[in-house]
Short mmCIF file of C-alpha atoms and ligand atoms in Angstrom, two decimals:
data_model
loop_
_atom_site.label_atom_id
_atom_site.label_comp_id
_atom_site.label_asym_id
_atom_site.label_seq_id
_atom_site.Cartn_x
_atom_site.Cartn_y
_atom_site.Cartn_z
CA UNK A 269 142.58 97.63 149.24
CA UNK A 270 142.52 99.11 146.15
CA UNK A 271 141.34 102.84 145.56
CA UNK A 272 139.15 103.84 142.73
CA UNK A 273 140.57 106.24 140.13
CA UNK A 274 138.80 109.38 141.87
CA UNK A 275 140.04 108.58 145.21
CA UNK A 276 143.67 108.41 143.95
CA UNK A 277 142.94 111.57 142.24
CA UNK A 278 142.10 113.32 145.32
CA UNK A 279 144.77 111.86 147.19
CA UNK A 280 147.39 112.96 144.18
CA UNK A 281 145.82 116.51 144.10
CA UNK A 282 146.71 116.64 148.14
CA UNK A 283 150.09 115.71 147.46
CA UNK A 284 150.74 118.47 144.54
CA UNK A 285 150.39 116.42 141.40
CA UNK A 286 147.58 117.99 138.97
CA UNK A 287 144.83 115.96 137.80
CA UNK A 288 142.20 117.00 135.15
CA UNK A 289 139.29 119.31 136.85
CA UNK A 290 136.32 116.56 137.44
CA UNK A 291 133.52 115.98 138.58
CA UNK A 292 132.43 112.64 140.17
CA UNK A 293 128.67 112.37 140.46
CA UNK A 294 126.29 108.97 141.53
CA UNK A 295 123.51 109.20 138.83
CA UNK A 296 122.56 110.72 135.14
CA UNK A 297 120.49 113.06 136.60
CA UNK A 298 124.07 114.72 137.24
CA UNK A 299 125.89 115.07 134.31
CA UNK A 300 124.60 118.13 132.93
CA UNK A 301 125.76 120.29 135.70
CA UNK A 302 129.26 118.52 136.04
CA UNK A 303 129.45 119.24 132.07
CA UNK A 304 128.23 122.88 132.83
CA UNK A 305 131.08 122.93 135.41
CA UNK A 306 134.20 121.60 133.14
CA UNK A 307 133.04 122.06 129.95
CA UNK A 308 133.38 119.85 126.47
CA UNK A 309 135.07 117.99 125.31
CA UNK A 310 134.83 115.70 128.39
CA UNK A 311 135.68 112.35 129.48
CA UNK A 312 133.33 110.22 131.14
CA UNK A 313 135.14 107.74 133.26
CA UNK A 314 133.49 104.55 135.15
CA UNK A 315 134.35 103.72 138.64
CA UNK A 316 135.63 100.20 138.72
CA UNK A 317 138.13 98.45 139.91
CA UNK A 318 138.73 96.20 136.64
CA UNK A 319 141.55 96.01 134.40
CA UNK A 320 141.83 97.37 130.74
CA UNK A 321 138.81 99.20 131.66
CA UNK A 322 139.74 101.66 129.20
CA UNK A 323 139.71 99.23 126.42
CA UNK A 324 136.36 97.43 127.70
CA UNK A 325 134.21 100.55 127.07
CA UNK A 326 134.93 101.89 130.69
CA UNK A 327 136.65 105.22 129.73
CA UNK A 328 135.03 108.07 126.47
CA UNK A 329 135.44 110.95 125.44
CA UNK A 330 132.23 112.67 124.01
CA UNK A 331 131.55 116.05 122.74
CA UNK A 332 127.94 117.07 123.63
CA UNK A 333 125.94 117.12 126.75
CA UNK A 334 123.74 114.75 124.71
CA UNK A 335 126.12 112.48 124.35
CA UNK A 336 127.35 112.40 127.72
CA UNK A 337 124.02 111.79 128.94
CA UNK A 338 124.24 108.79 126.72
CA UNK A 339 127.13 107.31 127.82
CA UNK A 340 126.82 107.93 131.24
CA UNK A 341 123.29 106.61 131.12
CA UNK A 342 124.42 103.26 129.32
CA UNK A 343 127.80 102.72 131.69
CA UNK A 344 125.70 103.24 134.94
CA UNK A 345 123.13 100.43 133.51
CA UNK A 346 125.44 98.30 131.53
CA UNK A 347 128.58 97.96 133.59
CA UNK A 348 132.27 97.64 132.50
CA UNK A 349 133.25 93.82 132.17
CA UNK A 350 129.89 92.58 134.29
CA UNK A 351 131.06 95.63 137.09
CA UNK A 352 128.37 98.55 137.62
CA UNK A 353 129.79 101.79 138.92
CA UNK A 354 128.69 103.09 142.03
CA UNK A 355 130.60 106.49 140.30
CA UNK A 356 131.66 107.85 137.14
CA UNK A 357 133.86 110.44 137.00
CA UNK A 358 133.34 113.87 134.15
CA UNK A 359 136.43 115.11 133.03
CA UNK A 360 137.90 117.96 131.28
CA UNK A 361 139.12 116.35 128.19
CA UNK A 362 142.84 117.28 127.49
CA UNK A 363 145.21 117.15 124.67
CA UNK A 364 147.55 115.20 124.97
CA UNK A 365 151.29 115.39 123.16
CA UNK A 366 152.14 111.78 124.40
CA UNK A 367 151.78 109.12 127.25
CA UNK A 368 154.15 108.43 129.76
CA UNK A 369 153.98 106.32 132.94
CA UNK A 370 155.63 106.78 136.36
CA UNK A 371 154.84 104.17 139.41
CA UNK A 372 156.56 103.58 142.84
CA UNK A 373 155.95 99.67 144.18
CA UNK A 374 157.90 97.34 146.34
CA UNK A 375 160.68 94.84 144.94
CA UNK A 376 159.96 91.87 147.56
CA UNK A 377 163.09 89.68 146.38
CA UNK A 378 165.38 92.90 146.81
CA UNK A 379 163.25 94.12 149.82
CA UNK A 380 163.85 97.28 148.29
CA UNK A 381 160.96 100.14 146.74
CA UNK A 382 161.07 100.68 143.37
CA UNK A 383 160.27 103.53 140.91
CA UNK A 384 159.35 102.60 137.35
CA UNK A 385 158.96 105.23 134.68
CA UNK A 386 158.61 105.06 131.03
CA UNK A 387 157.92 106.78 127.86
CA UNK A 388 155.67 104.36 126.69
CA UNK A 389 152.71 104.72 128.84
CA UNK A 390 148.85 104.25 128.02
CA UNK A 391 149.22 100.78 128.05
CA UNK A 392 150.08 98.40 130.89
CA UNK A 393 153.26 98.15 132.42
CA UNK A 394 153.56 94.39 131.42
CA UNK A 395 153.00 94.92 128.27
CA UNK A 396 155.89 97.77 127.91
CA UNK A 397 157.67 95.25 129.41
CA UNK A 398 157.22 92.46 126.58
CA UNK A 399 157.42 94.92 123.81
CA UNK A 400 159.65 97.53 124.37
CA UNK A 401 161.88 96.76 127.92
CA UNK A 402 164.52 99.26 127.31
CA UNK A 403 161.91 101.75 127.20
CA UNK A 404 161.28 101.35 131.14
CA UNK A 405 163.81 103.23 133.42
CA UNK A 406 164.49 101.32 137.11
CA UNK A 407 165.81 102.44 140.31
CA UNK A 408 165.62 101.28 143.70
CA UNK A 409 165.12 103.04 147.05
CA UNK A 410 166.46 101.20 149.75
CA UNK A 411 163.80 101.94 152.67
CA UNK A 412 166.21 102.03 155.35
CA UNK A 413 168.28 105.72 153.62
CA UNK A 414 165.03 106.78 151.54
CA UNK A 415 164.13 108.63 148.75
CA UNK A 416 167.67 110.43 147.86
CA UNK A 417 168.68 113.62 145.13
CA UNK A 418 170.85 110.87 142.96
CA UNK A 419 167.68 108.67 142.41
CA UNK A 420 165.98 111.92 141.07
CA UNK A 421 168.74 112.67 138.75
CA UNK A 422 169.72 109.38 137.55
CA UNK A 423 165.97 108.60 136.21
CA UNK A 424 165.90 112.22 135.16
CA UNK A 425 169.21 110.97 132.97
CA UNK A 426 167.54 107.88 131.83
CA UNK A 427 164.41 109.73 130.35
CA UNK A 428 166.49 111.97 128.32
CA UNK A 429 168.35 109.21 126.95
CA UNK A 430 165.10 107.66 125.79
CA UNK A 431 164.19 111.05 124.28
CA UNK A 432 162.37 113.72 126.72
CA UNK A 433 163.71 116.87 126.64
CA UNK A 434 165.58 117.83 129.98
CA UNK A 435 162.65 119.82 131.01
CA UNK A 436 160.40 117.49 130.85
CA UNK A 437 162.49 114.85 131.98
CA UNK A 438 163.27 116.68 135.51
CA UNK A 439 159.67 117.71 135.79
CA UNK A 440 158.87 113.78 135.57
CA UNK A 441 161.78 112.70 137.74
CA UNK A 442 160.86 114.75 140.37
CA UNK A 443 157.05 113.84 140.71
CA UNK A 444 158.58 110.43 142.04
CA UNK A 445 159.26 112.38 145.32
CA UNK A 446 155.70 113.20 145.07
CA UNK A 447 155.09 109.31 144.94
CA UNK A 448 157.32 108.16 147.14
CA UNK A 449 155.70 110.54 149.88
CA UNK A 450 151.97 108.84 149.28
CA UNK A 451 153.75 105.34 149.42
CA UNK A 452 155.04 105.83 152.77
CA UNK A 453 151.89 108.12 154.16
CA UNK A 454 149.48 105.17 152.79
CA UNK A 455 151.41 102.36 153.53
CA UNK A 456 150.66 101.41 149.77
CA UNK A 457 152.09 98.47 147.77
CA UNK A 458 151.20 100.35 144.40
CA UNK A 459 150.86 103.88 143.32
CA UNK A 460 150.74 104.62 139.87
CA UNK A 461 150.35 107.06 137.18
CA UNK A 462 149.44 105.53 133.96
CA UNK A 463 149.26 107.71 131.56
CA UNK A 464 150.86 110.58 133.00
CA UNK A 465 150.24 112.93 130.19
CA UNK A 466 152.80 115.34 128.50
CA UNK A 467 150.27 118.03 127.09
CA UNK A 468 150.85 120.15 124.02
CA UNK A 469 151.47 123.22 126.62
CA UNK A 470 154.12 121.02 128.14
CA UNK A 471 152.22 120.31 131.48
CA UNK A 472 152.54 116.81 132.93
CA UNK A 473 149.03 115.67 134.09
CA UNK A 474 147.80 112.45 136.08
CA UNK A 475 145.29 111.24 133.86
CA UNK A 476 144.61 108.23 135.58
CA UNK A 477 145.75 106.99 139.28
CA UNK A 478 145.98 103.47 140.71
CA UNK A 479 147.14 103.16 144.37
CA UNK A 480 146.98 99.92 146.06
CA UNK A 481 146.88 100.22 150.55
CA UNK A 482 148.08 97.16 152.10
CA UNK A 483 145.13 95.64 153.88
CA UNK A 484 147.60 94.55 156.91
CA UNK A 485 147.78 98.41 157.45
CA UNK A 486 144.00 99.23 157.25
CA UNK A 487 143.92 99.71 160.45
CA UNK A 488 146.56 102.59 160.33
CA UNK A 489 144.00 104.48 158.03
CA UNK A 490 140.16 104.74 159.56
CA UNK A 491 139.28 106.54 157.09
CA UNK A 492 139.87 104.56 154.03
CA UNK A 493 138.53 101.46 156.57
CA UNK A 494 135.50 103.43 156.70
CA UNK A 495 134.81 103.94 152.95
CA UNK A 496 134.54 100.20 153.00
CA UNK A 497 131.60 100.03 154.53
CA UNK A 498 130.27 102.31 152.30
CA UNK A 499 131.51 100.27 148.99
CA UNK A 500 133.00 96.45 150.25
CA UNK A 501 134.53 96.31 146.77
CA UNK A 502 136.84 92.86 146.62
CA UNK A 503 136.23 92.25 150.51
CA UNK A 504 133.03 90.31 152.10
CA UNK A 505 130.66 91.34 154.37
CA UNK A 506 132.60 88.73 156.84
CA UNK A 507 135.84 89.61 156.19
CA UNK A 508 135.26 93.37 156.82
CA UNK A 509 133.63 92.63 159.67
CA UNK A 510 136.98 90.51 160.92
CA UNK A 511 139.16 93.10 160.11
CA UNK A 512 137.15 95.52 162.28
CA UNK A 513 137.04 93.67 165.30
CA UNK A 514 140.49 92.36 164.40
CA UNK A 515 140.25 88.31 164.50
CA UNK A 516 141.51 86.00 161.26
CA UNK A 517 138.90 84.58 159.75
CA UNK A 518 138.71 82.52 156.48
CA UNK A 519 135.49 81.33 154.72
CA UNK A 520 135.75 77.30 153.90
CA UNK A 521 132.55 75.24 153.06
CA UNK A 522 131.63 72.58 155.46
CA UNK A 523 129.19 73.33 158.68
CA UNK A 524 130.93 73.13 161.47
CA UNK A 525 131.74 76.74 162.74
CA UNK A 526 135.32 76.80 164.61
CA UNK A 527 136.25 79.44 166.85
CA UNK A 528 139.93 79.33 168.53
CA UNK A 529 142.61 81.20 169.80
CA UNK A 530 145.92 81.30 168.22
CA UNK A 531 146.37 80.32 164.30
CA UNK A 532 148.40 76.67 165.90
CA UNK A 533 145.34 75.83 168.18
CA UNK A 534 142.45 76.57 165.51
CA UNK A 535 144.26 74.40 162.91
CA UNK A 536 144.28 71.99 164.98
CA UNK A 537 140.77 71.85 166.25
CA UNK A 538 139.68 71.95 162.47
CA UNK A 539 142.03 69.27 161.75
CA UNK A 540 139.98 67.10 165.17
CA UNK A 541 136.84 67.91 163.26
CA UNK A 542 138.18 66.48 160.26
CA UNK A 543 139.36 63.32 161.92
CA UNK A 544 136.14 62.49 163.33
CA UNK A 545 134.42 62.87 159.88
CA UNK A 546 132.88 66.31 160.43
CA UNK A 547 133.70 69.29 157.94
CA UNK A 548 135.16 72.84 158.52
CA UNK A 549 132.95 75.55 157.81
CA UNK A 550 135.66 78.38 158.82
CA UNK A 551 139.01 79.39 160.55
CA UNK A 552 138.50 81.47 163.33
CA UNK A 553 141.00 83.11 165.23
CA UNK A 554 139.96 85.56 168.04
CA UNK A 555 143.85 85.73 168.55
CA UNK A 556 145.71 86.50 171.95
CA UNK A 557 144.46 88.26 174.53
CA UNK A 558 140.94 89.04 173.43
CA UNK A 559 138.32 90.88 174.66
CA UNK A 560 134.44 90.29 175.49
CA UNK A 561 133.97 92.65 172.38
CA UNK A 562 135.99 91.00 169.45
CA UNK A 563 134.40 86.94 170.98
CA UNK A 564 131.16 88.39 171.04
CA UNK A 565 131.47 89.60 167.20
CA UNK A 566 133.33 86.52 166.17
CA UNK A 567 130.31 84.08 167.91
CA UNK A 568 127.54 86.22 166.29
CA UNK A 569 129.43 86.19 162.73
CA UNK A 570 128.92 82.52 162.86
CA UNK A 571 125.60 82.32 164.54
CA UNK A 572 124.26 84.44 161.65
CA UNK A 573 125.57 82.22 158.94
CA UNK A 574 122.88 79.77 158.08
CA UNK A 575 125.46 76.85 157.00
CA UNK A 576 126.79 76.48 160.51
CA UNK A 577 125.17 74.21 162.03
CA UNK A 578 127.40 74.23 164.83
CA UNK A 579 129.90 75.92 166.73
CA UNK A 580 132.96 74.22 168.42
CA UNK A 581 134.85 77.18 170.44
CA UNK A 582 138.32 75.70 172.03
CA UNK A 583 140.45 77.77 174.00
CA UNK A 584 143.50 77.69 175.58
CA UNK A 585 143.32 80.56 177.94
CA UNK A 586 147.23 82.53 178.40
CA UNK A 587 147.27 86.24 177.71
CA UNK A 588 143.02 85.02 176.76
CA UNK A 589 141.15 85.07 179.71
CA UNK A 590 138.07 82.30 179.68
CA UNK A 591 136.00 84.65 181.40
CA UNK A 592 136.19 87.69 178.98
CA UNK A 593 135.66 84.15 176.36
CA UNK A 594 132.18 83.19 178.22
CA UNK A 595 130.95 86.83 178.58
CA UNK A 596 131.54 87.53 174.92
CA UNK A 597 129.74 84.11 173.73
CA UNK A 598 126.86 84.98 175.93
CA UNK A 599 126.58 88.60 174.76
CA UNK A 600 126.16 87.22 171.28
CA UNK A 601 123.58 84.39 172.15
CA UNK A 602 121.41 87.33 174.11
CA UNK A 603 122.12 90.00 171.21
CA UNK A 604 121.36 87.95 168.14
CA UNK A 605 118.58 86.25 169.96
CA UNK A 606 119.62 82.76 167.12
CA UNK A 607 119.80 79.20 169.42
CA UNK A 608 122.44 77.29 167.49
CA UNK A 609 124.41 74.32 169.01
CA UNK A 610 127.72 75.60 170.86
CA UNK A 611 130.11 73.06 171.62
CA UNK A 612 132.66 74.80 174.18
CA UNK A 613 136.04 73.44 175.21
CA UNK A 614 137.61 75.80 178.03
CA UNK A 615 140.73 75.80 180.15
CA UNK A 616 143.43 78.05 181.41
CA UNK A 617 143.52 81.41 182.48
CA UNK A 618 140.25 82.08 184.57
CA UNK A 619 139.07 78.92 183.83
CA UNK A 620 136.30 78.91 187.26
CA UNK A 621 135.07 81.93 186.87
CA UNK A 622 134.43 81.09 182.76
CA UNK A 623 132.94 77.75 183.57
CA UNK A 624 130.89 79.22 186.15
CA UNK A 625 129.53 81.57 183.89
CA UNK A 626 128.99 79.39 180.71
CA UNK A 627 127.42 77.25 183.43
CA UNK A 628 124.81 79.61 184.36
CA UNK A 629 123.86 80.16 181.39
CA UNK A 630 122.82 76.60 181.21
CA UNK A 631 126.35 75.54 179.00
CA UNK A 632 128.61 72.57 180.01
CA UNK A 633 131.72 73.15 178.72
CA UNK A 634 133.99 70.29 178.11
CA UNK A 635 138.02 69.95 179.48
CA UNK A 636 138.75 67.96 177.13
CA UNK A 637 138.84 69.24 173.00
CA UNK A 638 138.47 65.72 171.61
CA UNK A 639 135.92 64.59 173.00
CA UNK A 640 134.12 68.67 171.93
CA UNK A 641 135.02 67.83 168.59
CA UNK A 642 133.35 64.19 168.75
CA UNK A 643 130.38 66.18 169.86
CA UNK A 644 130.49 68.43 167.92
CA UNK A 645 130.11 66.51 164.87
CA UNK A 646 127.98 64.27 166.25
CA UNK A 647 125.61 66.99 165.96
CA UNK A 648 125.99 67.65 162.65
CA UNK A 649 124.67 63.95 161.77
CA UNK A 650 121.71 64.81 163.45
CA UNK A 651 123.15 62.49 166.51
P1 LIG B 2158 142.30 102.58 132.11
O1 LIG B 2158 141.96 101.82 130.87
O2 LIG B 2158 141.44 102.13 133.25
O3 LIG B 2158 143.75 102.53 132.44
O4 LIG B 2158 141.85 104.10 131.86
P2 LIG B 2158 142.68 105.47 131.71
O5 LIG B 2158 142.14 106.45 132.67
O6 LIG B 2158 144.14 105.24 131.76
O7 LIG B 2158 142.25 105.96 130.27
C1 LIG B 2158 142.51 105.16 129.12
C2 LIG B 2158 142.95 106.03 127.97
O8 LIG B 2158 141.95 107.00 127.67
C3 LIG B 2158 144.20 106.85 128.23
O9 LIG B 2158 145.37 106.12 128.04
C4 LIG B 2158 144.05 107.97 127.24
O10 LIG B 2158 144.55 107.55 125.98
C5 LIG B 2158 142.56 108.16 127.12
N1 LIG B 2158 142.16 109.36 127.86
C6 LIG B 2158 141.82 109.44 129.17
N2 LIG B 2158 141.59 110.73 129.52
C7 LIG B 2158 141.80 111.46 128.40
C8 LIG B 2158 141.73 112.87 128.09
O11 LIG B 2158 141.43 113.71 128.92
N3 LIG B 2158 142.00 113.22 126.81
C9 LIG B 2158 142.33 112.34 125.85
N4 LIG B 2158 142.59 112.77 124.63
N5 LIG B 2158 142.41 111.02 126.11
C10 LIG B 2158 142.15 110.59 127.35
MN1 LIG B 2159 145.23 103.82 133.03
#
């Protein structure tokens, strides 16, 4: 999940590094105050997540109120690269002596973190990297001893030998600790600073922020999880709605809907609905061990997707009981109130009682997951 510009921003002001004084605001109606607030010249800044959104009209500086009603006005209407911002973000315009660029990510071949910081910034990091790679300073944090005084030091010592004075190059070298702390306490794969300005006063300032959260640790942070249903950004409705109740699920484009447990057992119930000549319209994991709650969401995402036009559920009850299974799928049927075909293959762990209650509910379920998935496309012909 990646954060917008303003939501780095807050999260770098929490963690000591200084960002311009802003204003984020939702609609034009808006600006005048935030430019009452901070003053001119200002930057207006659009909230997307695109790249080069600087260079695509997404970042200006303007110099009247009029103006930044303008631009504002046209960048809430007109987008950045086809994106409309929910946000756009007034800034305090500041002078700036010259553009660096400091970032913390992960090395995955040397399964090692690594700090990247160069005198070069305002432009990507790739592209430092194809014109000028001596210009980029590297050093590696092995996860295991952390963060360490010598790391400081030695890319201090690198940014003086590509010309910061040794001011300015300890100031920098130490807001990698600053970093390094929001990596860890965000489980992030990315947080960067690009440009981190040197002003003409000699303060270093986070112009603009770019932190990346692994989505595999969403569920450490309820908070950020929560902004997402405010603003889905990259995700879908359905895979939000997945990670919240915690099953796999992947989107594919055929019409039968498959619902399994375990990532071995749903491949290979789409892979029976494939050999019978029937078509995929999802994975579906509910994974090990789950409860009434997480079936009953994962049955009702499917019921409410109008290119399913039918549902093969096969599970192998272990740690998954089959009566927590059969509660769930009824709970969904009664709550959504939508009569779709269910195909149900059940067995194992509290098989009876399952049965029984699929049963009287007026479902047979089946023992046997061939002959479900024969049935199951069967119905899809219309058979
Ligand atoms: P990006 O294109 O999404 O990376 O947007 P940035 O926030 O990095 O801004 C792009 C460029 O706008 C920066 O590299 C700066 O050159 C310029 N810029 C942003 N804020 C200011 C500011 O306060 N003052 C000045 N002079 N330039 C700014
Ligand atoms: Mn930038």
């Amino acid at each position: 999940m990646r954060l917008y510009e303003y939501e780095g921003k807050e999260v770098f002001k929490k963690y000591g590094i200084v960002v311009p004084e802003g204003v984020i605001i939702s609609s034009t109606d808006m600006v005048k105050e935030a430019i009452d607030k901070i003053g001119l010249p200002a930057v207006v800044k659009a909230q997307v997540l695109v790249g080069g959104r600087g260079k695509a009209g997404g970042v200006k500086i303007v110099n009247s109120l009029e103006e930044a009603i303008e631009v504002t006005d046209h960048l809430f209407r007109e987008g950045v690269k086809g994106v409309r911002p929910r946000k756009i973000l007034i800034e305090k315009a500041v002078p700036i002596e010259k553009e660096l660029y400091l970032s913390i990510t992960i090395d995955r071949a040397k399964r090692e973190y690594i700090i990247l910081a160069s005198t070069e910034g305002g432009v990507d990091i790739e592209e430092i990297a194809a014109k000028k790679p001596e210009a980029i300073v590297k050093v590696g944090i092995n996860p295991l001893t952390g963060l360490q005084g010598y790391h400081i030091r030695s890319i201090s010592y690198k940014l003086k030998e590509l010309g910061l004075s040794d001011d300015v190059a300890s100031r920098m070298s130490r807001l990698a600790k600053n970093l390094y702390k929001i990596m860890l306490d965000l489980d992030a794969d990315l947080v960067e600073i690009n440009p981190l300005a040197l002003l003409k006063t000699g303060e270093l300032i986070a112009l603009d922020s770019k932190i990346i959260v692994d989505d595999n640790a969403l569920f450490r942070h309820p908070d950020l999880f929560e902004s997402l249903s405010e603003d889905p950004r990259d995700f879908t409705e359905s895979e939000i709605i997945a990670r919240k109740y915690g099953f796999s699920y992947v989107e594919l484009d055929g019409d039968v809907g498959v619902i399994a447990n375990g990532a071995g057992l749903t491949m290979a119930t789409m892979d029976m609905i494939a050999h019978f000549g029937g078509k995929p319209a999802c994975f579906l994991d509910i994974g090990g061990g789950a409860s009434r709650e997480r079936v009953k969401e994962a049955v009702k995402l499917l019921l409410s997707n109008p290119r399913i036009k039918v549902i093969m559920i096969n599970i192998y009850g272990g740690i998954t009981r089959c009566d927590e299974v059969a509660m769930g799928i009824i709970d969904a049927v009664t709550e959504t109130g939508i009569r779709k075909p269910l195909v149900i293959r059940m067995v194992g762990t509290k098989e009876e009682e399952g049965v029984k209650i699929l049963k009287e509910h007026g479902m047979e379920p089946y023992m046997n997951d061939e002959e479900a998935a024969k049935r199951a496309v069967a119905i899809t012909r219309g058979e």
